[in-house]
Amino acid sequence: MEVYEKLDQIKLEAEGHIRVVKTLHALNEVKSKYLGKKGSFSEVMKLMKDLPKEDKPHFGQVTNEAKQVILKYIDDQKLLIEEAIVNEQLASETIDVTMPGKKFETGNVHLLTKVREEIEDLFIGMGYEVMEGPEIEIDEYNFEKLNLPKDHPARDMQDTFYITDETLLRTHTSPVQVRTMLDNDEKGPIKIICPGKVYRRDDDDATHSHQFMQIEVLVVDTNTSMADLKGTLLETAKKLFGEKREIRLRPSYFPFTEPSVEVDVSCHNCNGKGCNICKGTGWIEILGAGMVNDNVLEASGYDSKKYQGFALGMGVERIAMLKYGINDIRLFYTNDIRFNKQFK
Ligand code: DAH
């Protein structure tokens, strides 16, 4: 019978259409093309009125079944489309965790800062206060009150850059001793360290720089002796170069201390046996020190009958060079990032 054939044809055609549809919107269009008010099924239903009465129930049943089949095709395709949408979304939003990330370079403190802070921490731990003084200093504090009168031959070793006859770039951090003593109104005990830049008229080479960094140490009290200085020096040497270090004091001369000593530390590289770092001697000179000269105490208003003091001064570059095996002082100042980076 013709209508049943027609139904079969619609079913087949609908299946073909539905299976290739890729979007939900297109699927809806196909759905109304077959099942909508003006769709193919409505057309077929119109044929029902021409059928004999007894055939109508059967025809109704067959059409209904065909409709259900098409609805099933639509539902299946809907699921496929939805799945495809989700998969596509997942693929486009996936993060590849194995891709290399963006690298943010972080800087690091300069080696000189690192060593300076290490020395500061060591002295802060022993109860010292950190002081600062100006880099542009007056002759009186840089030299005269440190027992270096004008025309004193020891000034030759510390020629500097002069701003006027009386103002200059300080040649050492020792003037901070003078400033601290002058500033102390009660003329009481003092226990300070002072890190800072200093300047010399020097030709730059591997071991000389016209600008470098020192740390000054000053203790003034009523019962201070060479033994206190020695203890402080030994502690400093051990903290900076290792617990096994020993120190050796050699007599020396500084106008601002009496007696004065040059301090050697047993070589951290060879443990005192002798190597190229200690030039075969087993000892390395690290700093100058001494008992504060009475003239220096008196020049800053301290009664040298009542007060004594010890002082020391060290070059931070020298300590850093020894500790880290650096062979050219200019490396600290040429700011080559490859040098700086090594001390992260
Ligand atoms: N001021 C000296 C210099 O620059 C170093 C120094 C030596 C400082 C002995 C001191 C000291 O306080 O007691 O060469």
Short mmCIF file of C-alpha atoms and ligand atoms in Angstrom, two decimals:
data_model
loop_
_atom_site.label_atom_id
_atom_site.label_comp_id
_atom_site.label_asym_id
_atom_site.label_seq_id
_atom_site.Cartn_x
_atom_site.Cartn_y
_atom_site.Cartn_z
CA MET A 1 0.00 0.00 0.00
CA GLU A 2 1.27 3.42 -0.98
CA VAL A 3 1.13 5.22 2.39
CA TYR A 4 3.20 2.57 4.10
CA GLU A 5 5.82 2.82 1.42
CA LYS A 6 5.79 6.55 1.81
CA LEU A 7 6.32 6.17 5.56
CA ASP A 8 9.29 3.88 5.02
CA GLN A 9 10.76 6.35 2.61
CA ILE A 10 10.39 9.22 5.07
CA LYS A 11 12.02 7.15 7.79
CA LEU A 12 15.00 6.35 5.58
CA GLU A 13 15.41 9.88 4.35
CA ALA A 14 15.11 11.30 7.87
CA GLU A 15 17.75 8.90 9.15
CA GLY A 16 20.15 9.98 6.39
CA HIS A 17 19.57 13.66 7.21
CA ILE A 18 19.79 13.34 10.92
CA ARG A 19 23.03 11.32 10.95
CA VAL A 20 25.02 14.07 9.18
CA VAL A 21 23.77 17.02 11.20
CA LYS A 22 26.56 18.70 13.16
CA THR A 23 24.87 21.39 15.27
CA LEU A 24 21.94 21.51 17.65
CA HIS A 25 20.42 24.30 15.64
CA ALA A 26 20.52 22.29 12.41
CA LEU A 27 19.14 19.31 14.28
CA ASN A 28 16.11 21.34 15.35
CA GLU A 29 15.51 22.36 11.77
CA VAL A 30 15.59 18.75 10.62
CA LYS A 31 13.25 17.82 13.43
CA SER A 32 10.62 20.32 12.36
CA LYS A 33 11.12 19.35 8.70
CA TYR A 34 9.89 15.85 9.55
CA LEU A 35 7.86 16.15 12.72
CA GLY A 36 6.71 19.78 12.68
CA LYS A 37 3.23 21.10 11.89
CA LYS A 38 4.09 21.44 8.23
CA GLY A 39 6.48 18.50 8.27
CA SER A 40 6.46 15.30 6.30
CA PHE A 41 4.50 13.43 8.96
CA SER A 42 1.68 15.92 8.95
CA GLU A 43 1.49 15.38 5.22
CA VAL A 44 1.21 11.63 5.67
CA MET A 45 -1.44 12.02 8.37
CA LYS A 46 -3.59 13.89 5.92
CA LEU A 47 -3.77 10.68 3.89
CA MET A 48 -5.52 8.96 6.78
CA LYS A 49 -8.91 10.46 5.97
CA ASP A 50 -8.95 8.60 2.61
CA LEU A 51 -8.36 5.22 4.25
CA PRO A 52 -11.17 2.77 4.97
CA LYS A 53 -12.29 3.00 8.54
CA GLU A 54 -10.99 -0.45 9.54
CA ASP A 55 -7.48 0.40 8.31
CA LYS A 56 -7.21 3.59 10.31
CA PRO A 57 -6.07 2.11 13.71
CA HIS A 58 -3.33 0.10 12.04
CA PHE A 59 -2.18 3.06 10.03
CA GLY A 60 -2.16 5.20 13.19
CA GLN A 61 -0.04 2.65 14.99
CA VAL A 62 2.50 2.31 12.16
CA THR A 63 2.87 6.10 11.79
CA ASN A 64 3.32 6.46 15.50
CA GLU A 65 6.04 3.83 15.52
CA ALA A 66 7.80 5.54 12.63
CA LYS A 67 7.64 8.82 14.51
CA GLN A 68 9.19 7.18 17.58
CA VAL A 69 12.02 5.79 15.46
CA ILE A 70 12.79 9.24 14.04
CA LEU A 71 12.67 10.79 17.52
CA LYS A 72 15.15 8.15 18.61
CA TYR A 73 17.50 9.09 15.72
CA ILE A 74 17.22 12.71 16.79
CA ASP A 75 17.96 11.95 20.44
CA ASP A 76 20.97 9.82 19.53
CA GLN A 77 22.35 12.51 17.25
CA LYS A 78 21.73 15.13 19.93
CA LEU A 79 23.88 13.17 22.35
CA LEU A 80 26.65 12.84 19.75
CA ILE A 81 26.61 16.57 19.01
CA GLU A 82 26.66 17.49 22.70
CA GLU A 83 29.56 15.15 23.30
CA ALA A 84 31.46 16.67 20.40
CA ILE A 85 30.88 20.17 21.79
CA VAL A 86 32.24 19.17 25.20
CA ASN A 87 35.25 17.46 23.65
CA GLU A 88 36.05 20.46 21.56
CA GLN A 89 35.83 22.72 24.61
CA LEU A 90 38.08 20.43 26.62
CA ALA A 91 40.65 20.34 23.84
CA SER A 92 40.75 24.10 23.47
CA GLU A 93 40.98 24.74 27.21
CA THR A 94 43.59 22.14 28.03
CA ILE A 95 46.74 23.38 29.73
CA ASP A 96 49.93 21.63 28.75
CA VAL A 97 51.70 21.40 32.06
CA THR A 98 54.86 20.18 30.38
CA MET A 99 55.34 23.45 28.46
CA PRO A 100 58.24 25.49 29.81
CA GLY A 101 56.97 28.46 31.84
CA LYS A 102 57.97 32.09 31.69
CA LYS A 103 61.11 32.65 33.72
CA PHE A 104 61.37 35.65 36.02
CA GLU A 105 64.96 36.58 36.73
CA THR A 106 65.49 37.62 40.32
CA GLY A 107 68.48 39.66 41.34
CA ASN A 108 70.73 39.10 44.28
CA VAL A 109 72.59 41.27 46.74
CA HIS A 110 76.07 42.27 45.67
CA LEU A 111 78.82 40.17 47.21
CA LEU A 112 80.22 43.21 49.01
CA THR A 113 76.84 43.86 50.62
CA LYS A 114 76.61 40.21 51.59
CA VAL A 115 80.02 40.18 53.27
CA ARG A 116 79.41 43.57 54.90
CA GLU A 117 76.13 42.33 56.35
CA GLU A 118 77.78 39.16 57.57
CA ILE A 119 80.40 41.20 59.45
CA GLU A 120 77.74 43.58 60.78
CA ASP A 121 75.69 40.63 62.06
CA LEU A 122 78.69 39.17 63.79
CA PHE A 123 79.37 42.41 65.67
CA ILE A 124 75.71 43.13 66.37
CA GLY A 125 75.70 39.68 67.98
CA MET A 126 78.50 40.84 70.27
CA GLY A 127 76.51 43.90 71.34
CA TYR A 128 77.86 46.53 68.97
CA GLU A 129 75.87 49.38 67.45
CA VAL A 130 76.19 50.18 63.73
CA MET A 131 77.11 53.81 63.02
CA GLU A 132 77.59 55.78 59.84
CA GLY A 133 79.61 58.82 58.91
CA PRO A 134 79.92 61.10 55.90
CA GLU A 135 82.11 60.24 52.93
CA ILE A 136 83.01 63.91 52.55
CA GLU A 137 84.99 64.55 55.70
CA ILE A 138 87.00 67.36 57.20
CA ASP A 139 90.75 67.14 57.51
CA GLU A 140 90.45 67.60 61.26
CA TYR A 141 88.48 64.34 61.72
CA ASN A 142 90.08 62.29 58.98
CA PHE A 143 93.61 63.14 60.12
CA GLU A 144 94.30 65.66 62.86
CA LYS A 145 92.18 64.27 65.68
CA LEU A 146 93.48 60.81 64.77
CA ASN A 147 96.97 61.92 65.69
CA LEU A 148 97.95 62.69 62.11
CA PRO A 149 98.85 66.41 62.19
CA LYS A 150 99.45 68.29 58.97
CA ASP A 151 102.76 67.30 57.39
CA HIS A 152 102.84 64.02 59.32
CA PRO A 153 104.69 61.52 57.10
CA ALA A 154 102.00 58.84 57.62
CA ARG A 155 99.60 61.03 55.62
CA ASP A 156 101.54 60.05 52.52
CA MET A 157 100.04 56.56 52.61
CA GLN A 158 96.55 58.02 52.52
CA ASP A 159 96.58 60.65 49.82
CA THR A 160 93.05 61.41 48.73
CA PHE A 161 90.77 63.62 46.66
CA TYR A 162 90.49 67.10 48.12
CA ILE A 163 87.41 69.26 47.78
CA THR A 164 88.99 72.24 49.54
CA ASP A 165 92.13 72.46 51.69
CA GLU A 166 90.07 71.32 54.66
CA THR A 167 87.49 68.99 53.10
CA LEU A 168 88.26 65.72 51.42
CA LEU A 169 86.90 62.30 50.59
CA ARG A 170 87.63 60.27 53.71
CA THR A 171 90.57 57.90 53.35
CA HIS A 172 89.33 55.49 56.02
CA THR A 173 86.36 54.94 58.32
CA SER A 174 88.45 55.93 61.37
CA PRO A 175 87.04 59.51 61.46
CA VAL A 176 83.78 57.93 62.65
CA GLN A 177 85.71 57.08 65.85
CA VAL A 178 86.28 60.80 66.35
CA ARG A 179 82.70 61.73 65.49
CA THR A 180 81.28 59.13 67.88
CA MET A 181 83.49 60.19 70.76
CA LEU A 182 82.79 63.90 70.17
CA ASP A 183 79.05 63.23 69.98
CA ASN A 184 79.02 61.30 73.25
CA ASP A 185 78.03 64.05 75.66
CA GLU A 186 78.49 61.99 78.83
CA LYS A 187 81.88 60.82 77.59
CA GLY A 188 80.81 57.31 78.53
CA PRO A 189 81.53 53.86 77.10
CA ILE A 190 81.31 53.26 73.32
CA LYS A 191 80.92 50.06 71.35
CA ILE A 192 80.38 50.67 67.65
CA ILE A 193 81.16 49.46 64.20
CA CYS A 194 81.05 51.62 61.13
CA PRO A 195 80.94 50.26 57.60
CA GLY A 196 81.37 52.60 54.68
CA LYS A 197 83.04 53.71 51.47
CA VAL A 198 86.49 55.23 51.58
CA TYR A 199 88.72 56.79 48.93
CA ARG A 200 92.42 56.92 48.14
CA ARG A 201 94.44 58.52 45.38
CA ASP A 202 95.60 55.25 43.94
CA ASP A 203 96.09 53.73 40.53
CA ASP A 204 93.56 50.93 40.14
CA ASP A 205 94.94 47.45 39.64
CA ALA A 206 94.08 43.93 40.77
CA THR A 207 94.59 44.80 44.45
CA HIS A 208 94.08 48.58 44.57
CA SER A 209 90.96 50.62 44.01
CA HIS A 210 90.52 54.38 44.41
CA GLN A 211 87.25 53.59 46.17
CA PHE A 212 86.71 50.66 48.48
CA MET A 213 84.88 49.66 51.63
CA GLN A 214 86.05 49.45 55.22
CA ILE A 215 84.55 48.44 58.52
CA GLU A 216 85.78 50.27 61.57
CA VAL A 217 85.40 48.91 65.09
CA LEU A 218 85.75 51.00 68.24
CA VAL A 219 85.37 50.08 71.88
CA VAL A 220 85.98 52.63 74.63
CA ASP A 221 85.53 51.80 78.30
CA THR A 222 87.15 52.10 81.69
CA ASN A 223 88.54 48.59 81.79
CA THR A 224 89.51 47.72 78.25
CA SER A 225 92.71 45.88 77.51
CA MET A 226 94.66 44.24 74.73
CA ALA A 227 93.15 40.93 75.88
CA ASP A 228 89.68 42.19 74.89
CA LEU A 229 91.04 43.15 71.50
CA LYS A 230 92.62 39.74 71.04
CA GLY A 231 89.42 37.93 72.01
CA THR A 232 87.41 40.04 69.59
CA LEU A 233 89.90 39.43 66.80
CA LEU A 234 89.93 35.68 67.33
CA GLU A 235 86.13 35.55 67.35
CA THR A 236 86.00 37.61 64.17
CA ALA A 237 88.56 35.39 62.41
CA LYS A 238 86.70 32.20 63.36
CA LYS A 239 83.30 33.54 62.31
CA LEU A 240 84.61 34.78 58.97
CA PHE A 241 86.99 31.99 58.04
CA GLY A 242 85.97 28.95 60.07
CA GLU A 243 86.13 27.64 63.63
CA LYS A 244 89.61 26.16 63.20
CA ARG A 245 91.26 29.52 62.56
CA GLU A 246 93.98 30.96 64.75
CA ILE A 247 95.29 34.50 64.80
CA ARG A 248 98.74 36.00 65.05
CA LEU A 249 99.52 39.60 66.00
CA ARG A 250 102.54 41.39 64.58
CA PRO A 251 103.75 44.73 65.94
CA SER A 252 102.92 47.58 63.58
CA TYR A 253 102.38 51.31 63.51
CA PHE A 254 99.29 53.42 63.14
CA PRO A 255 99.27 56.99 64.46
CA PHE A 256 95.85 56.47 66.07
CA THR A 257 96.72 53.35 68.08
CA GLU A 258 99.45 52.49 70.55
CA PRO A 259 100.44 49.71 70.59
CA SER A 260 99.40 48.84 67.04
CA VAL A 261 99.18 45.42 65.50
CA GLU A 262 98.80 43.82 62.13
CA VAL A 263 96.51 40.81 62.40
CA ASP A 264 97.13 37.57 60.51
CA VAL A 265 94.72 34.64 60.37
CA SER A 266 95.86 31.07 59.74
CA CYS A 267 95.17 30.21 56.11
CA HIS A 268 91.66 28.79 55.59
CA ASN A 269 92.72 27.23 52.32
CA CYS A 270 95.62 25.06 53.50
CA ASN A 271 95.02 25.13 57.27
CA GLY A 272 98.37 26.82 57.77
CA LYS A 273 100.50 24.42 55.79
CA GLY A 274 101.33 26.91 53.08
CA CYS A 275 99.68 27.43 49.69
CA ASN A 276 99.43 30.04 46.94
CA ILE A 277 96.73 31.99 48.78
CA CYS A 278 98.94 32.54 51.86
CA LYS A 279 102.04 32.72 49.66
CA GLY A 280 103.48 29.68 51.37
CA THR A 281 103.51 31.26 54.85
CA GLY A 282 100.38 29.65 56.28
CA TRP A 283 99.18 33.11 57.42
CA ILE A 284 97.09 35.81 55.77
CA GLU A 285 97.05 39.45 56.87
CA ILE A 286 93.47 40.56 57.32
CA LEU A 287 93.40 43.84 59.22
CA GLY A 288 95.03 46.51 61.38
CA ALA A 289 94.18 47.14 65.01
CA GLY A 290 95.47 48.47 68.29
CA MET A 291 94.76 50.20 71.57
CA VAL A 292 93.37 53.68 70.95
CA ASN A 293 96.18 56.22 71.27
CA ASP A 294 95.80 58.52 74.31
CA ASN A 295 96.11 61.52 72.01
CA VAL A 296 93.06 60.34 70.07
CA LEU A 297 90.98 59.90 73.24
CA GLU A 298 92.04 63.31 74.55
CA ALA A 299 91.44 65.06 71.20
CA SER A 300 87.80 63.98 71.39
CA GLY A 301 87.34 64.92 75.04
CA TYR A 302 87.94 61.59 76.77
CA ASP A 303 90.09 61.42 79.89
CA SER A 304 92.83 58.98 78.90
CA LYS A 305 93.67 58.34 82.56
CA LYS A 306 90.21 56.90 83.06
CA TYR A 307 89.32 55.47 79.62
CA GLN A 308 91.04 53.08 77.30
CA GLY A 309 89.84 51.65 74.04
CA PHE A 310 90.67 49.33 71.21
CA ALA A 311 90.02 49.80 67.53
CA LEU A 312 90.36 47.91 64.33
CA GLY A 313 89.80 48.54 60.68
CA MET A 314 89.32 46.05 57.91
CA GLY A 315 88.90 46.16 54.16
CA VAL A 316 85.69 44.44 53.14
CA GLU A 317 86.90 43.68 49.59
CA ARG A 318 89.99 42.00 50.95
CA ILE A 319 87.94 39.77 53.25
CA ALA A 320 85.52 38.94 50.43
CA MET A 321 88.39 38.18 48.03
CA LEU A 322 89.96 35.80 50.53
CA LYS A 323 86.70 34.10 51.41
CA TYR A 324 85.51 33.64 47.84
CA GLY A 325 88.80 33.24 45.98
CA ILE A 326 88.47 36.46 43.95
CA ASN A 327 91.69 37.65 42.36
CA ASP A 328 90.82 41.13 41.12
CA ILE A 329 89.27 43.90 43.25
CA ARG A 330 87.94 45.62 40.12
CA LEU A 331 85.40 42.83 39.71
CA PHE A 332 83.43 44.37 42.60
CA TYR A 333 82.98 47.63 40.72
CA THR A 334 82.59 46.77 37.07
CA ASN A 335 79.12 45.32 37.62
CA ASP A 336 79.45 42.35 35.31
CA ILE A 337 76.21 40.49 35.91
CA ARG A 338 78.00 37.16 35.39
CA PHE A 339 80.22 37.96 38.39
CA ASN A 340 77.40 39.19 40.59
CA LYS A 341 75.18 36.22 39.79
CA GLN A 342 77.67 33.72 41.12
CA PHE A 343 76.93 34.80 44.67
CA LYS A 344 73.19 34.17 44.74
N1 DAH B 1 92.41 53.26 59.30
C1 DAH B 1 93.39 52.27 58.93
C2 DAH B 1 93.59 52.26 57.44
O1 DAH B 1 92.75 52.70 56.75
C3 DAH B 1 92.98 50.91 59.39
C4 DAH B 1 92.99 50.79 60.88
C5 DAH B 1 94.10 50.32 61.53
C6 DAH B 1 91.89 51.19 61.62
C7 DAH B 1 94.15 50.21 62.90
C8 DAH B 1 91.93 51.09 63.02
C9 DAH B 1 93.07 50.60 63.62
O2 DAH B 1 90.90 51.42 63.77
O3 DAH B 1 93.09 50.50 64.97
O4 DAH B 1 94.59 51.78 57.00
#
